[in-house]
Structure formats: C-alpha cells, structure tokens
Amino acid sequence: MPDDETGSGTESQAAAGAGARAGAEPAAGSAARRESRARLDPRASRLRGRVSFRGWGGVAGMATACVLTAVGTLLPLSQGAVSHLPATGHSISMVEPAKADACTSPEASLTPSSADGPNILAIKKRGKLIVGVDQNSYRWGYRDPATGSLKGFDIDLARAIAEDILGKPDAVIFRAIPTNQRIPALNNGTVDIVVRTMTINCARIKQVAFSTAYFQAGQQVLAPKTSKITGYNASLKGKRVCSAEGSTAYEELEKNSFGAIFKDKHDGKPADDDVLTVSNQLDCLVRLQEGLVDAVVTDNALAAGQAAQDPTVELKGGKPFTTEFYGVATKLGKDDVVRRVNQVLEEYRQTAWKAAYQDWLADDLPGISGPPAPKYRDG
C-alpha cells in the first residue's frame, strides 16, 4: 500500500472533480452547496450574503468527491493508481548559447543526465519523491470521484519521474499546493519538484529552476456563453475578472486589464476577501458560477477543462493571447534534479506524452500534434 497523507478542503470543493463525464453524483441543490462551502471555509458564508447562486450545473455536483487545498496552506495527498502508457512520438532538441544578462529564452534548460547527484541520492535514500501538484484541475491533476485516486496529465508525468529515479511509479508523495505557494514550497523544502501547470518565464527562473518545456499553453478568457465579453479586449471594461494569485494571468492583467476590475479592495492584506484574486484557480469558476465575477483569465489548458465541466461557459477570443510553456520546477541549485528530469522528458516525449495527451487532453484541447521541442543552454 502506498503512503497516505490527507488534509482538509476549501470552498473550491464546490467546483472540483471530473463532472458528469467522470461518473459524478448529480448536483445537489444550491442551498445545500452553500451550506457545504460555509462549513468548509468561513469565507463562503461572507460571500453568500452578497450574491445568489445562479444554479449552474456542471462541476458543482463534485463537492463530495474531492478534498482540496486550504487557502495559504500546503496539504499533502495520497497516491493513486498509475497507468502505463504506450510509446509514440518524437521531438528534436535545440541548444541555446548561454547569455549573461538577457532573458530571451527562459525555457532553455540544462542538458539531460541520468547521473545520481547529491539531491537525487537524497531522494533515493528517502525512498519517496515528494511532488507538489494540483488536485482540483480537471484533466491535469484531480481526484477521481469513483476511486479517490489522483489522476491527470501532470500526475502521469510525476509518476514517470518517480519511476525513473526510484524504480516504481508509486514511490511518490503528492502534496497539494495553491498556485501562489508553488515557489515557496520548493524553496522551503516542502517538495522536491512541482508538476502543476507551471509556466516558465524570465521572472520565475530567478526564483526556481525549470526543466525543459513539456506543454505549450496560453492565457485566455473564460465567461458564460451568454456574456457579451468577446475575449481579452475592450469588452472587459468595467467587468469583474478573477485570476489566481501568483499566476501569469494576474501578471497579464496588471500589464493591461482593458479597464477590467481585477483586484480586491484590500488585495494582499488581512482584510482581503479573495473574490477577484484567489489562491486556487478553480475558485474563480466558483465565483463565476455564483455571479461574483463576470469572467476568468487563466491558461487555456485549464480553462478548457473547466468548460468541459460546466457547459454554460466557454473560452472567448478564439485563441490564447499569450504563448507559454509548462515546465517541472525544483529549487535553484538542484542541477542534478533538473538534468535527471530532462533525461526523463527526453524519453517521455517519444513514448508516453502522446498517450497521456489522448487520455486526458485531446477531447478538450484537440489538434495538438506533440510536445514542444526541448531547448538546452550550453552553460
């Protein structure tokens, strides 16, 4: 039996899980959902007094199926089953010359190696790889309501890394981390790596180390199908827009919000109501369902899963307005971990990546032919 670690949940439980397509229970009545969220998080009762629930179906029925992260905390998770994936696909790598100051290609990483450096040896001595993940992002990292096990594209990759280092895909401890705690979790040693739809960018490579890219995504607007919002443009003016703290979506809104309201009155302070900026991105879908916000800005890869859960919402604007790459993150200085993960990814791109894409993402993000080609730096 794999080791288990459990924790308590939050109001994002109201929107978590796989929806009807994963065998969820029918949605409960709106009053029952509000009462459930109020018990899980006192913020829910404060929010309840300001709005009425719209009665949207979709993901709300998953409330009893998942256990999600508490705001501002790191909650450990249990392991679930792993599926072994068939081989397919191939990609060509590129080597970027090292540059002292300019950041023109943040996704360029260290060359791969299977050598056991000091940090890899420490993981082997412990016998478990500790991975920071999400457990409320449908298709990426979520709890199967039928089995209670963690599943998704990121979960498959994390297990592949554990199998390479420790010989077993179940030799892993998953710990749920909010979006804004991914970097602190690495730097304070709570986790060895983070596999959690984490975008590689110039600001973050100064704080943590990244593998090569394993998925290409981009920011997009999610809103009700009946909304007059047409995308990331002037149609957002005066609209309440939700994003996750510490996310690239929030950074884009800071650059240009098109007149949208995207910051809470006491943002970042003890009195912050966490309505427009939230710790976990899925909380934005709850806000949208309850009428507290008019739209959500997030990665199209995550938003597509949410649209699959709730048929009353859709991606706006046709295509993403940014180009971003997901990477596996670890603490700066753990070069042996970076190189080992890159070695795993070299094989994963040629074998399991396409099967994982077909299993988890192809229905909601069709037309992707393969993973991004790895880029390496020569320093």
mmCIF file with all atom_site columns, N, CA and C in Angstrom, residues 253-318:
data_model
loop_
_atom_site.group_PDB
_atom_site.id
_atom_site.type_symbol
_atom_site.label_atom_id
_atom_site.label_alt_id
_atom_site.label_comp_id
_atom_site.label_asym_id
_atom_site.label_entity_id
_atom_site.label_seq_id
_atom_site.pdbx_PDB_ins_code
_atom_site.Cartn_x
_atom_site.Cartn_y
_atom_site.Cartn_z
_atom_site.occupancy
_atom_site.B_iso_or_equiv
_atom_site.pdbx_formal_charge
_atom_site.auth_seq_id
_atom_site.auth_comp_id
_atom_site.auth_asym_id
_atom_site.auth_atom_id
_atom_site.pdbx_PDB_model_num
ATOM 1   N N  . LEU A 1 253 ? -2.988  40.788 -16.479 1.00 0.00 ? 253 LEU A N  1
ATOM 2   C CA . LEU A 1 253 ? -3.987  41.795 -16.116 1.00 0.00 ? 253 LEU A CA 1
ATOM 3   C C  . LEU A 1 253 ? -3.326  43.050 -15.563 1.00 0.00 ? 253 LEU A C  1
ATOM 4   N N  . GLU A 1 254 ? -2.242  42.871 -14.823 1.00 0.00 ? 254 GLU A N  1
ATOM 5   C CA . GLU A 1 254 ? -1.508  44.041 -14.318 1.00 0.00 ? 254 GLU A CA 1
ATOM 6   C C  . GLU A 1 254 ? -0.923  44.853 -15.471 1.00 0.00 ? 254 GLU A C  1
ATOM 7   N N  . LYS A 1 255 ? -0.495  44.173 -16.521 1.00 0.00 ? 255 LYS A N  1
ATOM 8   C CA . LYS A 1 255 ? 0.072   44.877 -17.672 1.00 0.00 ? 255 LYS A CA 1
ATOM 9   C C  . LYS A 1 255 ? -1.006  45.644 -18.439 1.00 0.00 ? 255 LYS A C  1
ATOM 10  N N  . ASN A 1 256 ? -2.143  44.989 -18.653 1.00 0.00 ? 256 ASN A N  1
ATOM 11  C CA . ASN A 1 256 ? -3.229  45.617 -19.414 1.00 0.00 ? 256 ASN A CA 1
ATOM 12  C C  . ASN A 1 256 ? -4.536  44.915 -19.065 1.00 0.00 ? 256 ASN A C  1
ATOM 13  N N  . SER A 1 257 ? -5.360  45.579 -18.298 1.00 0.00 ? 257 SER A N  1
ATOM 14  C CA . SER A 1 257 ? -6.633  44.983 -17.883 1.00 0.00 ? 257 SER A CA 1
ATOM 15  C C  . SER A 1 257 ? -7.799  45.386 -18.779 1.00 0.00 ? 257 SER A C  1
ATOM 16  N N  . PHE A 1 258 ? -7.557  46.274 -19.732 1.00 0.00 ? 258 PHE A N  1
ATOM 17  C CA . PHE A 1 258 ? -8.624  46.796 -20.602 1.00 0.00 ? 258 PHE A CA 1
ATOM 18  C C  . PHE A 1 258 ? -9.763  47.410 -19.786 1.00 0.00 ? 258 PHE A C  1
ATOM 19  N N  . GLY A 1 259 ? -9.435  47.959 -18.633 1.00 0.00 ? 259 GLY A N  1
ATOM 20  C CA . GLY A 1 259 ? -10.448 48.599 -17.797 1.00 0.00 ? 259 GLY A CA 1
ATOM 21  C C  . GLY A 1 259 ? -11.220 47.628 -16.926 1.00 0.00 ? 259 GLY A C  1
ATOM 22  N N  . ALA A 1 260 ? -10.815 46.364 -16.889 1.00 0.00 ? 260 ALA A N  1
ATOM 23  C CA . ALA A 1 260 ? -11.492 45.378 -16.040 1.00 0.00 ? 260 ALA A CA 1
ATOM 24  C C  . ALA A 1 260 ? -11.156 45.618 -14.573 1.00 0.00 ? 260 ALA A C  1
ATOM 25  N N  . ILE A 1 261 ? -12.034 45.185 -13.699 1.00 0.00 ? 261 ILE A N  1
ATOM 26  C CA . ILE A 1 261 ? -11.797 45.229 -12.255 1.00 0.00 ? 261 ILE A CA 1
ATOM 27  C C  . ILE A 1 261 ? -11.244 43.862 -11.860 1.00 0.00 ? 261 ILE A C  1
ATOM 28  N N  . PHE A 1 262 ? -9.976  43.799 -11.460 1.00 0.00 ? 262 PHE A N  1
ATOM 29  C CA . PHE A 1 262 ? -9.356  42.501 -11.205 1.00 0.00 ? 262 PHE A CA 1
ATOM 30  C C  . PHE A 1 262 ? -8.630  42.419 -9.859  1.00 0.00 ? 262 PHE A C  1
ATOM 31  N N  . LYS A 1 263 ? -8.666  43.515 -9.086  1.00 0.00 ? 263 LYS A N  1
ATOM 32  C CA . LYS A 1 263 ? -8.040  43.496 -7.773  1.00 0.00 ? 263 LYS A CA 1
ATOM 33  C C  . LYS A 1 263 ? -9.091  43.722 -6.692  1.00 0.00 ? 263 LYS A C  1
ATOM 34  N N  . ASP A 1 264 ? -9.002  42.954 -5.603  1.00 0.00 ? 264 ASP A N  1
ATOM 35  C CA . ASP A 1 264 ? -9.872  43.189 -4.463  1.00 0.00 ? 264 ASP A CA 1
ATOM 36  C C  . ASP A 1 264 ? -9.469  44.476 -3.761  1.00 0.00 ? 264 ASP A C  1
ATOM 37  N N  . LYS A 1 265 ? -10.412 45.065 -3.038  1.00 0.00 ? 265 LYS A N  1
ATOM 38  C CA . LYS A 1 265 ? -10.171 46.342 -2.370  1.00 0.00 ? 265 LYS A CA 1
ATOM 39  C C  . LYS A 1 265 ? -8.983  46.265 -1.426  1.00 0.00 ? 265 LYS A C  1
ATOM 40  N N  . HIS A 1 266 ? -8.871  45.167 -0.699  1.00 0.00 ? 266 HIS A N  1
ATOM 41  C CA . HIS A 1 266 ? -7.778  45.006 0.259   1.00 0.00 ? 266 HIS A CA 1
ATOM 42  C C  . HIS A 1 266 ? -6.829  43.904 -0.199  1.00 0.00 ? 266 HIS A C  1
ATOM 43  N N  . ASP A 1 267 ? -6.541  43.883 -1.487  1.00 0.00 ? 267 ASP A N  1
ATOM 44  C CA . ASP A 1 267 ? -5.749  42.811 -2.078  1.00 0.00 ? 267 ASP A CA 1
ATOM 45  C C  . ASP A 1 267 ? -4.409  42.647 -1.359  1.00 0.00 ? 267 ASP A C  1
ATOM 46  N N  . GLY A 1 268 ? -4.119  41.406 -0.927  1.00 0.00 ? 268 GLY A N  1
ATOM 47  C CA . GLY A 1 268 ? -2.846  41.109 -0.282  1.00 0.00 ? 268 GLY A CA 1
ATOM 48  C C  . GLY A 1 268 ? -2.759  41.480 1.177   1.00 0.00 ? 268 GLY A C  1
ATOM 49  N N  . LYS A 1 269 ? -3.858  42.006 1.750   1.00 0.00 ? 269 LYS A N  1
ATOM 50  C CA . LYS A 1 269 ? -3.868  42.411 3.153   1.00 0.00 ? 269 LYS A CA 1
ATOM 51  C C  . LYS A 1 269 ? -4.785  41.476 3.950   1.00 0.00 ? 269 LYS A C  1
ATOM 52  N N  . PRO A 1 270 ? -4.699  41.511 5.281   1.00 0.00 ? 270 PRO A N  1
ATOM 53  C CA . PRO A 1 270 ? -5.522  40.603 6.087   1.00 0.00 ? 270 PRO A CA 1
ATOM 54  C C  . PRO A 1 270 ? -7.021  40.711 5.803   1.00 0.00 ? 270 PRO A C  1
ATOM 55  N N  . ALA A 1 271 ? -7.478  41.896 5.414   1.00 0.00 ? 271 ALA A N  1
ATOM 56  C CA . ALA A 1 271 ? -8.906  42.082 5.148   1.00 0.00 ? 271 ALA A CA 1
ATOM 57  C C  . ALA A 1 271 ? -9.320  41.670 3.733   1.00 0.00 ? 271 ALA A C  1
ATOM 58  N N  . ASP A 1 272 ? -8.383  41.111 2.961   1.00 0.00 ? 272 ASP A N  1
ATOM 59  C CA . ASP A 1 272 ? -8.668  40.693 1.586   1.00 0.00 ? 272 ASP A CA 1
ATOM 60  C C  . ASP A 1 272 ? -9.788  39.648 1.561   1.00 0.00 ? 272 ASP A C  1
ATOM 61  N N  . ASP A 1 273 ? -10.837 39.921 0.785   1.00 0.00 ? 273 ASP A N  1
ATOM 62  C CA . ASP A 1 273 ? -11.966 38.993 0.672   1.00 0.00 ? 273 ASP A CA 1
ATOM 63  C C  . ASP A 1 273 ? -11.714 37.853 -0.310  1.00 0.00 ? 273 ASP A C  1
ATOM 64  N N  . ASP A 1 274 ? -10.622 37.952 -1.074  1.00 0.00 ? 274 ASP A N  1
ATOM 65  C CA . ASP A 1 274 ? -10.289 36.907 -2.037  1.00 0.00 ? 274 ASP A CA 1
ATOM 66  C C  . ASP A 1 274 ? -11.461 36.599 -2.968  1.00 0.00 ? 274 ASP A C  1
ATOM 67  N N  . VAL A 1 275 ? -12.034 37.627 -3.541  1.00 0.00 ? 275 VAL A N  1
ATOM 68  C CA . VAL A 1 275 ? -13.114 37.435 -4.504  1.00 0.00 ? 275 VAL A CA 1
ATOM 69  C C  . VAL A 1 275 ? -12.552 37.449 -5.926  1.00 0.00 ? 275 VAL A C  1
ATOM 70  N N  . LEU A 1 276 ? -11.761 38.463 -6.246  1.00 0.00 ? 276 LEU A N  1
ATOM 71  C CA . LEU A 1 276 ? -11.209 38.596 -7.586  1.00 0.00 ? 276 LEU A CA 1
ATOM 72  C C  . LEU A 1 276 ? -9.852  37.917 -7.733  1.00 0.00 ? 276 LEU A C  1
ATOM 73  N N  . THR A 1 277 ? -9.086  37.852 -6.658  1.00 0.00 ? 277 THR A N  1
ATOM 74  C CA . THR A 1 277 ? -7.813  37.134 -6.669  1.00 0.00 ? 277 THR A CA 1
ATOM 75  C C  . THR A 1 277 ? -7.892  36.022 -5.640  1.00 0.00 ? 277 THR A C  1
ATOM 76  N N  . VAL A 1 278 ? -7.594  34.804 -6.077  1.00 0.00 ? 278 VAL A N  1
ATOM 77  C CA . VAL A 1 278 ? -7.804  33.626 -5.241  1.00 0.00 ? 278 VAL A CA 1
ATOM 78  C C  . VAL A 1 278 ? -6.527  32.791 -5.191  1.00 0.00 ? 278 VAL A C  1
ATOM 79  N N  . SER A 1 279 ? -6.443  31.928 -4.175  1.00 0.00 ? 279 SER A N  1
ATOM 80  C CA . SER A 1 279 ? -5.260  31.078 -4.023  1.00 0.00 ? 279 SER A CA 1
ATOM 81  C C  . SER A 1 279 ? -5.245  29.950 -5.043  1.00 0.00 ? 279 SER A C  1
ATOM 82  N N  . ASN A 1 280 ? -6.401  29.380 -5.312  1.00 0.00 ? 280 ASN A N  1
ATOM 83  C CA . ASN A 1 280 ? -6.507  28.289 -6.272  1.00 0.00 ? 280 ASN A CA 1
ATOM 84  C C  . ASN A 1 280 ? -7.382  28.704 -7.436  1.00 0.00 ? 280 ASN A C  1
ATOM 85  N N  . GLN A 1 281 ? -6.898  28.437 -8.644  1.00 0.00 ? 281 GLN A N  1
ATOM 86  C CA . GLN A 1 281 ? -7.567  28.943 -9.831  1.00 0.00 ? 281 GLN A CA 1
ATOM 87  C C  . GLN A 1 281 ? -9.006  28.455 -9.947  1.00 0.00 ? 281 GLN A C  1
ATOM 88  N N  . LEU A 1 282 ? -9.296  27.237 -9.487  1.00 0.00 ? 282 LEU A N  1
ATOM 89  C CA . LEU A 1 282 ? -10.646 26.719 -9.618  1.00 0.00 ? 282 LEU A CA 1
ATOM 90  C C  . LEU A 1 282 ? -11.659 27.525 -8.809  1.00 0.00 ? 282 LEU A C  1
ATOM 91  N N  . ASP A 1 283 ? -11.193 28.214 -7.761  1.00 0.00 ? 283 ASP A N  1
ATOM 92  C CA . ASP A 1 283 ? -12.102 29.091 -7.010  1.00 0.00 ? 283 ASP A CA 1
ATOM 93  C C  . ASP A 1 283 ? -12.707 30.157 -7.919  1.00 0.00 ? 283 ASP A C  1
ATOM 94  N N  . CYS A 1 284 ? -11.986 30.526 -8.992  1.00 0.00 ? 284 CYS A N  1
ATOM 95  C CA . CYS A 1 284 ? -12.533 31.507 -9.931  1.00 0.00 ? 284 CYS A CA 1
ATOM 96  C C  . CYS A 1 284 ? -13.794 30.970 -10.607 1.00 0.00 ? 284 CYS A C  1
ATOM 97  N N  . LEU A 1 285 ? -13.819 29.676 -10.900 1.00 0.00 ? 285 LEU A N  1
ATOM 98  C CA . LEU A 1 285 ? -15.015 29.110 -11.506 1.00 0.00 ? 285 LEU A CA 1
ATOM 99  C C  . LEU A 1 285 ? -16.195 29.164 -10.547 1.00 0.00 ? 285 LEU A C  1
ATOM 100 N N  . VAL A 1 286 ? -15.938 28.945 -9.259  1.00 0.00 ? 286 VAL A N  1
ATOM 101 C CA . VAL A 1 286 ? -16.998 29.085 -8.257  1.00 0.00 ? 286 VAL A CA 1
ATOM 102 C C  . VAL A 1 286 ? -17.525 30.511 -8.255  1.00 0.00 ? 286 VAL A C  1
ATOM 103 N N  . ARG A 1 287 ? -16.607 31.490 -8.283  1.00 0.00 ? 287 ARG A N  1
ATOM 104 C CA . ARG A 1 287 ? -17.023 32.901 -8.310  1.00 0.00 ? 287 ARG A CA 1
ATOM 105 C C  . ARG A 1 287 ? -17.883 33.185 -9.548  1.00 0.00 ? 287 ARG A C  1
ATOM 106 N N  . LEU A 1 288 ? -17.487 32.610 -10.668 1.00 0.00 ? 288 LEU A N  1
ATOM 107 C CA . LEU A 1 288 ? -18.220 32.815 -11.909 1.00 0.00 ? 288 LEU A CA 1
ATOM 108 C C  . LEU A 1 288 ? -19.613 32.194 -11.813 1.00 0.00 ? 288 LEU A C  1
ATOM 109 N N  . GLN A 1 289 ? -19.699 31.020 -11.260 1.00 0.00 ? 289 GLN A N  1
ATOM 110 C CA . GLN A 1 289 ? -20.982 30.342 -11.129 1.00 0.00 ? 289 GLN A CA 1
ATOM 111 C C  . GLN A 1 289 ? -21.924 31.077 -10.187 1.00 0.00 ? 289 GLN A C  1
ATOM 112 N N  . GLU A 1 290 ? -21.363 31.708 -9.166  1.00 0.00 ? 290 GLU A N  1
ATOM 113 C CA . GLU A 1 290 ? -22.188 32.410 -8.179  1.00 0.00 ? 290 GLU A CA 1
ATOM 114 C C  . GLU A 1 290 ? -22.497 33.847 -8.568  1.00 0.00 ? 290 GLU A C  1
ATOM 115 N N  . GLY A 1 291 ? -21.948 34.301 -9.681  1.00 0.00 ? 291 GLY A N  1
ATOM 116 C CA . GLY A 1 291 ? -22.222 35.661 -10.129 1.00 0.00 ? 291 GLY A CA 1
ATOM 117 C C  . GLY A 1 291 ? -21.372 36.712 -9.454  1.00 0.00 ? 291 GLY A C  1
ATOM 118 N N  . LEU A 1 292 ? -20.331 36.302 -8.747  1.00 0.00 ? 292 LEU A N  1
ATOM 119 C CA . LEU A 1 292 ? -19.440 37.270 -8.095  1.00 0.00 ? 292 LEU A CA 1
ATOM 120 C C  . LEU A 1 292 ? -18.477 37.919 -9.077  1.00 0.00 ? 292 LEU A C  1
ATOM 121 N N  . VAL A 1 293 ? -18.182 37.235 -10.189 1.00 0.00 ? 293 VAL A N  1
ATOM 122 C CA . VAL A 1 293 ? -17.327 37.795 -11.230 1.00 0.00 ? 293 VAL A CA 1
ATOM 123 C C  . VAL A 1 293 ? -17.991 37.556 -12.582 1.00 0.00 ? 293 VAL A C  1
ATOM 124 N N  . ASP A 1 294 ? -17.515 38.297 -13.567 1.00 0.00 ? 294 ASP A N  1
ATOM 125 C CA . ASP A 1 294 ? -18.079 38.195 -14.913 1.00 0.00 ? 294 ASP A CA 1
ATOM 126 C C  . ASP A 1 294 ? -17.249 37.316 -15.839 1.00 0.00 ? 294 ASP A C  1
ATOM 127 N N  . ALA A 1 295 ? -15.974 37.144 -15.503 1.00 0.00 ? 295 ALA A N  1
ATOM 128 C CA . ALA A 1 295 ? -15.090 36.360 -16.364 1.00 0.00 ? 295 ALA A CA 1
ATOM 129 C C  . ALA A 1 295 ? -13.884 35.888 -15.559 1.00 0.00 ? 295 ALA A C  1
ATOM 130 N N  . VAL A 1 296 ? -13.177 34.942 -16.148 1.00 0.00 ? 296 VAL A N  1
ATOM 131 C CA . VAL A 1 296 ? -11.953 34.395 -15.569 1.00 0.00 ? 296 VAL A CA 1
ATOM 132 C C  . VAL A 1 296 ? -10.856 34.489 -16.618 1.00 0.00 ? 296 VAL A C  1
ATOM 133 N N  . VAL A 1 297 ? -9.657  34.862 -16.186 1.00 0.00 ? 297 VAL A N  1
ATOM 134 C CA . VAL A 1 297 ? -8.498  34.766 -17.078 1.00 0.00 ? 297 VAL A CA 1
ATOM 135 C C  . VAL A 1 297 ? -7.571  33.701 -16.510 1.00 0.00 ? 297 VAL A C  1
ATOM 136 N N  . THR A 1 298 ? -7.235  32.724 -17.347 1.00 0.00 ? 298 THR A N  1
ATOM 137 C CA . THR A 1 298 ? -6.379  31.620 -16.919 1.00 0.00 ? 298 THR A CA 1
ATOM 138 C C  . THR A 1 298 ? -5.785  30.950 -18.144 1.00 0.00 ? 298 THR A C  1
ATOM 139 N N  . ASP A 1 299 ? -4.934  29.952 -17.922 1.00 0.00 ? 299 ASP A N  1
ATOM 140 C CA . ASP A 1 299 ? -4.376  29.184 -19.022 1.00 0.00 ? 299 ASP A CA 1
ATOM 141 C C  . ASP A 1 299 ? -5.505  28.516 -19.802 1.00 0.00 ? 299 ASP A C  1
ATOM 142 N N  . ASN A 1 300 ? -5.397  28.530 -21.118 1.00 0.00 ? 300 ASN A N  1
ATOM 143 C CA . ASN A 1 300 ? -6.421  27.871 -21.932 1.00 0.00 ? 300 ASN A CA 1
ATOM 144 C C  . ASN A 1 300 ? -6.488  26.373 -21.624 1.00 0.00 ? 300 ASN A C  1
ATOM 145 N N  . ALA A 1 301 ? -5.353  25.783 -21.231 1.00 0.00 ? 301 ALA A N  1
ATOM 146 C CA . ALA A 1 301 ? -5.330  24.357 -20.916 1.00 0.00 ? 301 ALA A CA 1
ATOM 147 C C  . ALA A 1 301 ? -6.208  24.041 -19.714 1.00 0.00 ? 301 ALA A C  1
ATOM 148 N N  . LEU A 1 302 ? -6.215  24.934 -18.717 1.00 0.00 ? 302 LEU A N  1
ATOM 149 C CA . LEU A 1 302 ? -7.060  24.747 -17.540 1.00 0.00 ? 302 LEU A CA 1
ATOM 150 C C  . LEU A 1 302 ? -8.502  25.154 -17.843 1.00 0.00 ? 302 LEU A C  1
ATOM 151 N N  . ALA A 1 303 ? -8.660  26.262 -18.566 1.00 0.00 ? 303 ALA A N  1
ATOM 152 C CA . ALA A 1 303 ? -9.998  26.763 -18.868 1.00 0.00 ? 303 ALA A CA 1
ATOM 153 C C  . ALA A 1 303 ? -10.786 25.777 -19.726 1.00 0.00 ? 303 ALA A C  1
ATOM 154 N N  . ALA A 1 304 ? -10.107 25.063 -20.617 1.00 0.00 ? 304 ALA A N  1
ATOM 155 C CA . ALA A 1 304 ? -10.801 24.090 -21.460 1.00 0.00 ? 304 ALA A CA 1
ATOM 156 C C  . ALA A 1 304 ? -11.404 22.980 -20.618 1.00 0.00 ? 304 ALA A C  1
ATOM 157 N N  . GLY A 1 305 ? -10.678 22.556 -19.583 1.00 0.00 ? 305 GLY A N  1
ATOM 158 C CA . GLY A 1 305 ? -11.211 21.549 -18.681 1.00 0.00 ? 305 GLY A CA 1
ATOM 159 C C  . GLY A 1 305 ? -12.402 22.059 -17.901 1.00 0.00 ? 305 GLY A C  1
ATOM 160 N N  . GLN A 1 306 ? -12.368 23.315 -17.509 1.00 0.00 ? 306 GLN A N  1
ATOM 161 C CA . GLN A 1 306 ? -13.483 23.894 -16.772 1.00 0.00 ? 306 GLN A CA 1
ATOM 162 C C  . GLN A 1 306 ? -14.709 24.044 -17.668 1.00 0.00 ? 306 GLN A C  1
ATOM 163 N N  . ALA A 1 307 ? -14.491 24.409 -18.932 1.00 0.00 ? 307 ALA A N  1
ATOM 164 C CA . ALA A 1 307 ? -15.605 24.500 -19.866 1.00 0.00 ? 307 ALA A CA 1
ATOM 165 C C  . ALA A 1 307 ? -16.222 23.125 -20.110 1.00 0.00 ? 307 ALA A C  1
ATOM 166 N N  . ALA A 1 308 ? -15.382 22.086 -20.051 1.00 0.00 ? 308 ALA A N  1
ATOM 167 C CA . ALA A 1 308 ? -15.906 20.721 -20.205 1.00 0.00 ? 308 ALA A CA 1
ATOM 168 C C  . ALA A 1 308 ? -16.745 20.325 -19.000 1.00 0.00 ? 308 ALA A C  1
ATOM 169 N N  . GLN A 1 309 ? -16.396 20.856 -17.824 1.00 0.00 ? 309 GLN A N  1
ATOM 170 C CA . GLN A 1 309 ? -17.153 20.561 -16.612 1.00 0.00 ? 309 GLN A CA 1
ATOM 171 C C  . GLN A 1 309 ? -18.478 21.308 -16.562 1.00 0.00 ? 309 GLN A C  1
ATOM 172 N N  . ASP A 1 310 ? -18.490 22.538 -17.046 1.00 0.00 ? 310 ASP A N  1
ATOM 173 C CA . ASP A 1 310 ? -19.686 23.372 -16.976 1.00 0.00 ? 310 ASP A CA 1
ATOM 174 C C  . ASP A 1 310 ? -20.067 23.830 -18.373 1.00 0.00 ? 310 ASP A C  1
ATOM 175 N N  . PRO A 1 311 ? -21.091 23.252 -18.962 1.00 0.00 ? 311 PRO A N  1
ATOM 176 C CA . PRO A 1 311 ? -21.443 23.553 -20.357 1.00 0.00 ? 311 PRO A CA 1
ATOM 177 C C  . PRO A 1 311 ? -22.009 24.947 -20.576 1.00 0.00 ? 311 PRO A C  1
ATOM 178 N N  . THR A 1 312 ? -22.206 25.731 -19.517 1.00 0.00 ? 312 THR A N  1
ATOM 179 C CA . THR A 1 312 ? -22.740 27.080 -19.700 1.00 0.00 ? 312 THR A CA 1
ATOM 180 C C  . THR A 1 312 ? -21.642 28.120 -19.911 1.00 0.00 ? 312 THR A C  1
ATOM 181 N N  . VAL A 1 313 ? -20.367 27.703 -19.810 1.00 0.00 ? 313 VAL A N  1
ATOM 182 C CA . VAL A 1 313 ? -19.263 28.640 -20.020 1.00 0.00 ? 313 VAL A CA 1
ATOM 183 C C  . VAL A 1 313 ? -18.450 28.208 -21.229 1.00 0.00 ? 313 VAL A C  1
ATOM 184 N N  . GLU A 1 314 ? -17.648 29.145 -21.742 1.00 0.00 ? 314 GLU A N  1
ATOM 185 C CA . GLU A 1 314 ? -16.840 28.845 -22.925 1.00 0.00 ? 314 GLU A CA 1
ATOM 186 C C  . GLU A 1 314 ? -15.603 29.731 -22.958 1.00 0.00 ? 314 GLU A C  1
ATOM 187 N N  . LEU A 1 315 ? -14.604 29.298 -23.713 1.00 0.00 ? 315 LEU A N  1
ATOM 188 C CA . LEU A 1 315 ? -13.420 30.108 -23.969 1.00 0.00 ? 315 LEU A CA 1
ATOM 189 C C  . LEU A 1 315 ? -13.779 31.197 -24.970 1.00 0.00 ? 315 LEU A C  1
ATOM 190 N N  . LYS A 1 316 ? -13.308 32.402 -24.702 1.00 0.00 ? 316 LYS A N  1
ATOM 191 C CA . LYS A 1 316 ? -13.617 33.549 -25.569 1.00 0.00 ? 316 LYS A CA 1
ATOM 192 C C  . LYS A 1 316 ? -12.369 33.978 -26.342 1.00 0.00 ? 316 LYS A C  1
ATOM 193 N N  . GLY A 1 317 ? -12.593 34.507 -27.515 1.00 0.00 ? 317 GLY A N  1
ATOM 194 C CA . GLY A 1 317 ? -11.493 35.101 -28.269 1.00 0.00 ? 317 GLY A CA 1
ATOM 195 C C  . GLY A 1 317 ? -10.847 34.190 -29.294 1.00 0.00 ? 317 GLY A C  1
ATOM 196 N N  . GLY A 1 318 ? -11.282 32.961 -29.400 1.00 0.00 ? 318 GLY A N  1
ATOM 197 C CA . GLY A 1 318 ? -10.781 32.084 -30.446 1.00 0.00 ? 318 GLY A CA 1
ATOM 198 C C  . GLY A 1 318 ? -9.485  31.371 -30.131 1.00 0.00 ? 318 GLY A C  1
#
